Amino acid sequence: MKKIFIPIVAFTLLFASCNEDYVDPTKPSLELVFGTREGVIGAANGLQQLWSIDRTSPVYNTITGNGFTTKELRLINAGNVDEGELSVGGGVLSTKNQVVNNLWSQCLVIKSESQKVIDHVDVLTSENEKASVLVHATIFKAMAITTLVQYFQSVPLQTGKNATFNSRAEVLAEAIKILKLTEPLLDKATGFSGLVAGINYKNTVYALLARTYLMAGDYDNAIAYSNLVDLSAKSVFAFDQISANPIAYISITTNNVFQPVDLTLGLPTDLAPASSDGRLNFYIKPGSNPTTATGFFDSNTKSIPLYLPGEMMLIKAEGYARKDNLPQAIIELNKVLTKTAAADTYGIGANLAPYTGAVTKPAILTEIYRNRCIEMYMSSLKLEDSRRFERPGAGTAGAERNRNWYPYPDSERNNNTNTPPDPAI
């Protein structure tokens, strides 16, 4: 069955959190879109297009921004001015930067449009369809707000003119709340032929809850939800030649914007992967010099996972370490270190010996951070990790990131008097 994608964003103001709607006479009205089964399903499908397709998408802008900010990537063509600003960071990163502006604007639009789908889901009468669409839209809303709070110090949760900004803790709490509201529906949310395929709803909700609880510092729940994820199940953004993988077709296959920095993956010498680490050959084309990306990014039709099995293992390892249960933390860490490619649903395997370092909390946490950076390379999570593990920040000796937070785009500041001051770096 052909998927219907409703271009809901075509009549939504893209600039700021006020998100006023403007009617385009060539596009369907909101009442028409959300008043029918086909309209609601089409709008739900449209969320994934907004999230994952083209240069404006959060998929492109988080992997790109995070990659340059945390030194995972090298710039190939200086004519890509916005990516060039990100590669330098500090005060060079302007409030007009299009990667930052697109990340901000698109996530706010997706937050707003997801809520519209949620608000109109009762148009659907099939329990399976209603549950699937509701969970689908909730996942995108949760990803939108938790993504924003990884890059910006505060985020407006409400939609409206001069919306006030919410704290990081409030944003994470909201994401957890809306994800947990879907739990009674997860057994019914199995997808259907009219809804874009690829996302495993139950496991994605559990994985996002584990990730968000970890960000919030609730280690018990982070561990509990990691344990609920079926590590053999895949959950991906699927692409084809028409709706292509944006990292592949914009950058990697054209060799025009960026490539992996080198075999260190942007880590300092003492944390860089060993030459025998099997994950290098997963993410870096063997023998390439200069380094070229493979993994999820060397084909326009390659899918990109919403989470990795190794992330769930490392969430548990970190949770146990932060709770001072070091023996259990090492057990979980060793699952990642010794994992073979054959044992991983995506073929990511370090195939290394178990941990033999110091049995101290700082040493184990450092090894967990190191493995997060390798296992989840180009996942867009490293900036959040770098701050959480208190790695050397921008402006300090041995800095491992060139910004701590992003400045608020002019598109927001010029339309919202409540926009906070920009962080120094």
Short mmCIF file of C-alpha atoms in Angstrom, two decimals:
data_model
loop_
_atom_site.label_atom_id
_atom_site.label_comp_id
_atom_site.label_asym_id
_atom_site.label_seq_id
_atom_site.Cartn_x
_atom_site.Cartn_y
_atom_site.Cartn_z
CA MET A 1 0.00 0.00 0.00
CA LYS A 2 1.34 3.41 -0.95
CA LYS A 3 2.17 5.58 2.06
CA ILE A 4 0.47 9.00 2.20
CA PHE A 5 2.59 11.90 3.37
CA ILE A 6 0.76 15.11 4.22
CA PRO A 7 3.02 18.20 3.89
CA ILE A 8 1.78 19.69 7.15
CA VAL A 9 4.90 21.77 7.51
CA ALA A 10 4.10 23.66 4.33
CA PHE A 11 1.71 25.91 6.17
CA THR A 12 3.54 26.09 9.49
CA LEU A 13 5.82 29.00 10.29
CA LEU A 14 9.30 27.56 10.66
CA PHE A 15 11.02 30.33 12.54
CA ALA A 16 10.24 30.23 16.22
CA SER A 17 8.46 28.53 19.04
CA CYS A 18 5.39 30.68 18.41
CA ASN A 19 4.58 28.39 15.41
CA GLU A 20 1.62 30.39 14.09
CA ASP A 21 -0.27 28.58 11.30
CA TYR A 22 -0.64 30.23 7.90
CA VAL A 23 -3.11 28.80 5.39
CA ASP A 24 -1.70 28.04 1.97
CA PRO A 25 -4.63 27.86 -0.50
CA THR A 26 -2.77 25.19 -2.49
CA LYS A 27 -2.52 22.89 0.56
CA PRO A 28 -5.20 21.06 2.55
CA SER A 29 -6.59 22.82 5.63
CA LEU A 30 -5.86 21.57 9.13
CA GLU A 31 -9.49 20.49 9.43
CA LEU A 32 -9.20 18.41 6.28
CA VAL A 33 -5.87 16.87 7.26
CA PHE A 34 -6.88 15.86 10.76
CA GLY A 35 -10.56 15.19 10.14
CA THR A 36 -10.07 11.92 8.28
CA ARG A 37 -8.31 8.61 8.84
CA GLU A 38 -6.14 9.17 5.77
CA GLY A 39 -5.20 12.66 6.90
CA VAL A 40 -4.11 11.64 10.40
CA ILE A 41 -2.10 8.69 9.09
CA GLY A 42 -0.54 10.87 6.40
CA ALA A 43 0.40 13.50 8.97
CA ALA A 44 1.97 10.80 11.15
CA ASN A 45 4.00 9.58 8.18
CA GLY A 46 5.01 13.16 7.50
CA LEU A 47 6.67 13.35 10.92
CA GLN A 48 9.25 10.80 9.87
CA GLN A 49 9.96 12.68 6.64
CA LEU A 50 10.50 15.88 8.61
CA TRP A 51 12.78 14.06 11.04
CA SER A 52 14.96 12.09 8.68
CA ILE A 53 14.97 13.46 5.12
CA ASP A 54 17.21 16.13 3.58
CA ARG A 55 19.55 18.80 4.92
CA THR A 56 16.90 20.42 7.14
CA SER A 57 16.28 17.20 9.09
CA PRO A 58 17.32 16.58 12.70
CA VAL A 59 19.03 13.39 11.49
CA TYR A 60 21.39 15.44 9.31
CA ASN A 61 21.82 18.35 11.68
CA THR A 62 22.36 16.38 14.90
CA ILE A 63 24.90 13.99 13.39
CA THR A 64 26.63 16.91 11.65
CA GLY A 65 26.54 19.37 14.54
CA ASN A 66 27.48 16.83 17.18
CA GLY A 67 30.18 15.37 14.95
CA PHE A 68 31.97 18.66 14.42
CA THR A 69 31.43 19.94 17.96
CA THR A 70 32.96 16.81 19.50
CA LYS A 71 35.70 16.41 16.84
CA GLU A 72 34.32 13.19 15.29
CA LEU A 73 34.35 14.70 11.79
CA ARG A 74 36.70 16.53 9.46
CA LEU A 75 35.53 19.18 7.01
CA ILE A 76 36.25 18.33 3.38
CA ASN A 77 34.98 21.40 1.56
CA ALA A 78 35.44 24.81 3.20
CA GLY A 79 32.68 26.09 0.94
CA ASN A 80 30.23 24.49 3.37
CA VAL A 81 30.32 27.58 5.56
CA ASP A 82 27.83 26.46 8.22
CA GLU A 83 29.56 23.13 8.78
CA GLY A 84 32.85 25.06 8.76
CA GLU A 85 31.65 27.26 11.63
CA LEU A 86 30.73 24.16 13.62
CA SER A 87 34.15 22.63 12.99
CA VAL A 88 35.81 25.67 14.61
CA GLY A 89 33.20 26.24 17.30
CA GLY A 90 33.69 28.75 20.09
CA GLY A 91 32.69 32.29 19.16
CA VAL A 92 32.90 31.48 15.46
CA LEU A 93 29.60 29.58 15.67
CA SER A 94 27.11 32.30 14.77
CA THR A 95 23.45 32.68 15.63
CA LYS A 96 22.78 32.61 11.87
CA ASN A 97 24.31 29.14 11.42
CA GLN A 98 21.91 27.10 9.29
CA VAL A 99 22.73 23.73 10.87
CA VAL A 100 21.87 25.15 14.30
CA ASN A 101 18.84 27.05 12.96
CA ASN A 102 17.49 23.97 11.18
CA LEU A 103 18.03 21.81 14.24
CA TRP A 104 16.10 24.27 16.41
CA SER A 105 13.29 25.08 13.97
CA GLN A 106 12.66 21.56 12.70
CA CYS A 107 12.54 20.04 16.19
CA LEU A 108 10.05 22.70 17.28
CA VAL A 109 7.90 22.07 14.21
CA ILE A 110 8.01 18.30 14.80
CA LYS A 111 7.07 18.84 18.46
CA SER A 112 4.06 20.89 17.41
CA GLU A 113 2.95 18.65 14.54
CA SER A 114 3.35 15.51 16.66
CA GLN A 115 0.98 16.99 19.21
CA LYS A 116 -1.59 17.68 16.48
CA VAL A 117 -1.49 14.02 15.48
CA ILE A 118 -1.86 12.98 19.13
CA ASP A 119 -4.78 15.37 19.61
CA HIS A 120 -6.68 13.95 16.61
CA VAL A 121 -5.92 10.25 16.97
CA ASP A 122 -9.52 9.48 17.99
CA VAL A 123 -10.45 9.87 14.31
CA LEU A 124 -9.02 6.34 13.98
CA THR A 125 -11.38 3.53 14.99
CA SER A 126 -9.13 0.47 14.73
CA GLU A 127 -7.36 -0.22 18.04
CA ASN A 128 -4.18 -1.23 16.23
CA GLU A 129 -4.16 1.87 14.06
CA LYS A 130 -4.95 4.23 16.93
CA ALA A 131 -2.29 2.73 19.19
CA SER A 132 0.34 2.64 16.43
CA VAL A 133 -0.22 6.24 15.32
CA LEU A 134 -0.34 7.55 18.89
CA VAL A 135 2.91 5.81 19.85
CA HIS A 136 4.51 6.86 16.54
CA ALA A 137 3.70 10.54 17.12
CA THR A 138 4.73 10.38 20.79
CA ILE A 139 8.13 8.95 19.84
CA PHE A 140 8.76 11.88 17.49
CA LYS A 141 7.60 14.45 20.04
CA ALA A 142 9.85 12.93 22.72
CA MET A 143 12.81 12.80 20.36
CA ALA A 144 12.25 16.41 19.32
CA ILE A 145 12.34 17.83 22.83
CA THR A 146 15.10 15.59 24.17
CA THR A 147 17.22 16.39 21.12
CA LEU A 148 16.81 20.12 21.66
CA VAL A 149 17.82 19.88 25.30
CA GLN A 150 21.04 18.09 24.34
CA TYR A 151 22.18 21.16 22.39
CA PHE A 152 20.45 24.12 24.08
CA GLN A 153 20.36 24.99 27.77
CA SER A 154 16.59 25.46 27.87
CA VAL A 155 13.69 24.83 25.51
CA PRO A 156 10.08 26.09 25.19
CA LEU A 157 7.65 23.24 25.77
CA GLN A 158 4.54 25.28 25.00
CA THR A 159 3.59 26.53 21.55
CA GLY A 160 2.56 30.17 21.38
CA LYS A 161 3.77 33.71 20.83
CA ASN A 162 6.64 34.60 23.19
CA ALA A 163 6.60 31.13 24.69
CA THR A 164 8.50 30.81 27.94
CA PHE A 165 11.51 28.53 28.14
CA ASN A 166 11.61 25.43 30.32
CA SER A 167 14.56 24.04 32.25
CA ARG A 168 16.42 20.92 31.21
CA ALA A 169 14.86 18.98 34.10
CA GLU A 170 11.35 20.04 33.03
CA VAL A 171 11.97 19.03 29.42
CA LEU A 172 13.30 15.59 30.37
CA ALA A 173 10.40 15.08 32.78
CA GLU A 174 7.93 15.92 30.01
CA ALA A 175 9.55 13.46 27.62
CA ILE A 176 9.41 10.72 30.24
CA LYS A 177 5.78 11.52 31.03
CA ILE A 178 4.55 11.33 27.43
CA LEU A 179 6.53 8.17 26.69
CA LYS A 180 5.17 6.44 29.79
CA LEU A 181 1.62 7.32 28.74
CA THR A 182 2.08 5.01 25.76
CA GLU A 183 3.00 1.92 27.83
CA PRO A 184 -0.56 0.50 28.07
CA LEU A 185 -0.79 0.67 24.26
CA LEU A 186 2.51 -0.91 23.30
CA ASP A 187 1.20 -4.44 22.74
CA LYS A 188 -1.37 -3.05 20.31
CA ALA A 189 1.10 -0.72 18.54
CA THR A 190 2.44 -3.19 16.01
CA GLY A 191 2.18 -0.95 12.94
CA PHE A 192 0.04 -1.49 9.84
CA SER A 193 0.36 -1.24 6.09
CA GLY A 194 -0.58 2.44 5.84
CA LEU A 195 2.02 3.62 8.37
CA VAL A 196 5.64 4.06 7.39
CA ALA A 197 7.60 0.95 8.36
CA GLY A 198 10.85 0.46 10.23
CA ILE A 199 10.24 1.58 13.81
CA ASN A 200 9.68 -1.10 16.44
CA TYR A 201 7.38 0.87 18.72
CA LYS A 202 7.56 -1.10 21.96
CA ASN A 203 11.35 -1.42 21.99
CA THR A 204 11.87 2.17 20.86
CA VAL A 205 9.72 3.52 23.70
CA TYR A 206 11.68 1.43 26.20
CA ALA A 207 15.02 2.51 24.70
CA LEU A 208 14.07 6.19 24.70
CA LEU A 209 12.91 5.93 28.30
CA ALA A 210 16.22 4.29 29.26
CA ARG A 211 18.17 7.04 27.46
CA THR A 212 16.09 9.86 28.92
CA TYR A 213 16.18 8.51 32.48
CA LEU A 214 19.97 8.30 32.16
CA MET A 215 20.11 11.94 31.03
CA ALA A 216 17.90 12.84 34.01
CA GLY A 217 20.15 10.97 36.47
CA ASP A 218 17.54 8.35 37.41
CA TYR A 219 19.80 5.31 37.16
CA ASP A 220 17.36 2.76 38.58
CA ASN A 221 14.80 3.47 35.86
CA ALA A 222 17.50 3.75 33.19
CA ILE A 223 18.63 0.22 34.07
CA ALA A 224 15.07 -1.09 34.34
CA TYR A 225 14.01 0.16 30.91
CA SER A 226 17.26 -0.96 29.27
CA ASN A 227 16.45 -4.45 30.52
CA LEU A 228 13.07 -4.33 28.75
CA VAL A 229 14.57 -3.72 25.31
CA ASP A 230 14.77 -6.76 23.04
CA LEU A 231 18.35 -6.45 21.76
CA SER A 232 17.63 -8.71 18.78
CA ALA A 233 14.93 -6.38 17.44
CA LYS A 234 15.76 -3.67 14.90
CA SER A 235 14.18 -0.22 14.95
CA VAL A 236 15.28 2.04 12.11
CA PHE A 237 14.61 5.01 9.89
CA ALA A 238 14.33 3.35 6.49
CA PHE A 239 15.43 5.11 3.29
CA ASP A 240 15.21 4.56 -0.46
CA GLN A 241 16.56 6.32 -3.55
CA ILE A 242 13.78 8.92 -3.44
CA SER A 243 13.85 9.51 0.33
CA ALA A 244 17.57 9.02 0.79
CA ASN A 245 19.80 8.66 3.84
CA PRO A 246 20.80 12.33 4.31
CA ILE A 247 24.28 11.67 5.71
CA ALA A 248 25.09 9.36 2.81
CA TYR A 249 23.82 11.42 -0.09
CA ILE A 250 24.74 14.88 1.20
CA SER A 251 28.18 14.05 2.51
CA ILE A 252 29.65 10.54 2.50
CA THR A 253 28.88 9.22 -0.98
CA THR A 254 29.58 12.63 -2.55
CA ASN A 255 32.70 13.16 -0.41
CA ASN A 256 31.71 16.82 -0.35
CA VAL A 257 30.97 17.93 3.22
CA PHE A 258 32.58 15.72 5.87
CA GLN A 259 34.12 12.35 6.63
CA PRO A 260 35.35 10.70 9.85
CA VAL A 261 38.27 12.63 11.32
CA ASP A 262 40.61 9.59 11.48
CA LEU A 263 40.95 6.26 13.27
CA THR A 264 40.86 7.96 16.67
CA LEU A 265 37.16 8.75 16.00
CA GLY A 266 37.92 12.11 17.63
CA LEU A 267 39.01 10.66 20.98
CA PRO A 268 42.23 11.71 22.76
CA THR A 269 45.16 9.32 22.40
CA ASP A 270 44.58 7.59 25.74
CA LEU A 271 40.95 6.79 24.85
CA ALA A 272 41.27 6.08 21.13
CA PRO A 273 40.18 2.63 19.92
CA ALA A 274 42.78 -0.10 19.69
CA SER A 275 43.75 -1.07 16.16
CA SER A 276 42.24 -4.50 16.87
CA ASP A 277 38.84 -3.06 17.81
CA GLY A 278 36.37 -4.59 15.38
CA ARG A 279 34.15 -1.52 15.49
CA LEU A 280 36.70 0.46 13.48
CA ASN A 281 36.03 -1.68 10.42
CA PHE A 282 32.31 -1.25 10.94
CA TYR A 283 32.35 2.56 10.96
CA ILE A 284 35.47 3.23 8.84
CA LYS A 285 36.09 1.76 5.40
CA PRO A 286 39.03 -0.60 5.88
CA GLY A 287 42.21 0.74 4.32
CA SER A 288 40.74 4.15 3.47
CA ASN A 289 43.23 6.99 3.70
CA PRO A 290 41.98 9.58 4.39
CA THR A 291 39.30 7.82 6.39
CA THR A 292 35.90 7.24 4.77
CA ALA A 293 32.70 6.34 6.62
CA THR A 294 30.88 3.05 6.14
CA GLY A 295 28.49 1.62 8.75
CA PHE A 296 25.08 3.21 8.36
CA PHE A 297 26.24 5.99 6.07
CA ASP A 298 27.83 4.67 2.85
CA SER A 299 24.66 4.14 0.81
CA ASN A 300 21.62 6.30 0.08
CA THR A 301 19.39 3.39 1.05
CA LYS A 302 21.10 2.35 4.31
CA SER A 303 18.81 2.50 7.35
CA ILE A 304 19.82 4.43 10.48
CA PRO A 305 18.94 2.84 13.86
CA LEU A 306 16.98 4.79 16.47
CA TYR A 307 19.14 3.12 19.15
CA LEU A 308 21.78 0.39 19.29
CA PRO A 309 21.91 -2.76 21.42
CA GLY A 310 25.31 -1.63 22.70
CA GLU A 311 23.77 1.62 23.94
CA MET A 312 21.41 -0.34 26.18
CA MET A 313 24.30 -2.40 27.58
CA LEU A 314 26.31 0.75 28.24
CA ILE A 315 23.35 2.51 29.89
CA LYS A 316 23.22 -0.37 32.35
CA ALA A 317 26.98 -0.28 32.86
CA GLU A 318 26.90 3.45 33.55
CA GLY A 319 23.87 3.20 35.80
CA TYR A 320 25.49 0.52 37.93
CA ALA A 321 28.79 2.42 38.06
CA ARG A 322 27.12 5.63 39.18
CA LYS A 323 25.28 3.62 41.83
CA ASP A 324 28.68 2.28 43.01
CA ASN A 325 27.89 -1.29 41.98
CA LEU A 326 31.22 -1.69 40.21
CA PRO A 327 31.19 -5.50 39.75
CA GLN A 328 27.86 -5.34 37.92
CA ALA A 329 29.05 -2.35 35.89
CA ILE A 330 32.03 -4.40 34.69
CA ILE A 331 29.76 -7.29 33.74
CA GLU A 332 27.70 -5.00 31.52
CA LEU A 333 30.79 -3.28 30.12
CA ASN A 334 32.31 -6.63 29.21
CA LYS A 335 29.20 -7.52 27.20
CA VAL A 336 30.15 -4.67 24.88
CA LEU A 337 33.90 -5.26 24.87
CA THR A 338 33.61 -8.96 24.06
CA LYS A 339 30.62 -8.75 21.72
CA THR A 340 31.25 -10.15 18.26
CA ALA A 341 29.78 -8.77 15.06
CA ALA A 342 27.82 -11.99 14.65
CA ALA A 343 26.21 -11.51 18.06
CA ASP A 344 24.99 -7.97 17.29
CA THR A 345 21.82 -7.40 15.30
CA TYR A 346 23.55 -4.65 13.26
CA GLY A 347 26.92 -6.39 13.03
CA ILE A 348 28.76 -4.09 15.47
CA GLY A 349 31.31 -6.04 17.46
CA ALA A 350 34.47 -4.97 19.33
CA ASN A 351 35.67 -8.56 19.76
CA LEU A 352 38.08 -7.48 22.51
CA ALA A 353 39.25 -8.96 25.81
CA PRO A 354 37.28 -8.20 29.00
CA TYR A 355 38.08 -5.12 31.06
CA THR A 356 41.30 -5.37 33.06
CA GLY A 357 41.65 -1.79 34.27
CA ALA A 358 41.41 -0.41 37.76
CA VAL A 359 38.29 -1.38 39.71
CA THR A 360 37.51 2.20 40.68
CA LYS A 361 34.50 4.30 39.83
CA PRO A 362 36.44 6.95 37.83
CA ALA A 363 38.34 4.34 35.80
CA ILE A 364 35.24 2.31 34.98
CA LEU A 365 33.22 5.40 34.04
CA THR A 366 36.03 6.54 31.74
CA GLU A 367 36.03 3.15 30.02
CA ILE A 368 32.24 3.32 29.66
CA TYR A 369 32.52 6.78 28.09
CA ARG A 370 35.24 5.56 25.75
CA ASN A 371 33.07 2.67 24.60
CA ARG A 372 30.01 4.86 24.14
CA CYS A 373 32.06 7.05 21.79
CA ILE A 374 33.24 4.02 19.78
CA GLU A 375 30.14 1.81 19.87
CA MET A 376 27.80 4.71 19.07
CA TYR A 377 30.04 6.67 16.70
CA MET A 378 28.16 9.31 14.66
CA SER A 379 25.02 8.68 16.71
CA SER A 380 24.69 12.37 17.72
CA LEU A 381 24.93 11.50 21.44
CA LYS A 382 28.57 12.38 22.12
CA LEU A 383 28.05 16.05 23.12
CA GLU A 384 25.57 15.01 25.80
CA ASP A 385 27.98 12.27 26.92
CA SER A 386 30.97 14.61 26.97
CA ARG A 387 29.25 16.97 29.40
CA ARG A 388 27.78 14.19 31.56
CA PHE A 389 31.14 12.47 31.97
CA GLU A 390 32.77 15.86 32.69
CA ARG A 391 35.27 15.62 29.88
CA PRO A 392 37.40 18.75 29.22
CA GLY A 393 35.01 21.40 27.92
CA ALA A 394 35.36 24.18 25.40
CA GLY A 395 37.83 26.85 26.45
CA THR A 396 39.77 24.57 28.83
CA ALA A 397 43.10 22.80 28.44
CA GLY A 398 42.78 19.64 26.37
CA ALA A 399 39.24 20.54 25.30
CA GLU A 400 37.40 17.59 23.75
CA ARG A 401 34.52 19.69 22.45
CA ASN A 402 34.55 23.15 20.86
CA ARG A 403 31.20 24.23 22.32
CA ASN A 404 29.43 23.30 25.53
CA TRP A 405 26.01 24.52 24.33
CA TYR A 406 24.74 26.09 21.13
CA PRO A 407 23.59 29.73 20.89
CA TYR A 408 19.90 30.36 20.27
CA PRO A 409 19.19 31.06 16.60
CA ASP A 410 18.28 34.55 15.45
CA SER A 411 15.06 33.05 14.12
CA GLU A 412 14.00 32.46 17.73
CA ARG A 413 15.41 35.59 19.34
CA ASN A 414 13.85 37.87 16.73
CA ASN A 415 10.41 36.36 17.34
CA ASN A 416 10.44 35.59 21.06
CA THR A 417 11.33 38.18 23.70
CA ASN A 418 11.69 35.38 26.28
CA THR A 419 14.74 33.90 24.54
CA PRO A 420 17.49 33.49 27.18
CA PRO A 421 20.98 34.96 26.79
CA ASP A 422 23.33 32.90 24.66
CA PRO A 423 25.92 30.77 26.47
CA ALA A 424 29.48 32.05 26.11
CA ILE A 425 30.59 28.80 24.46
#
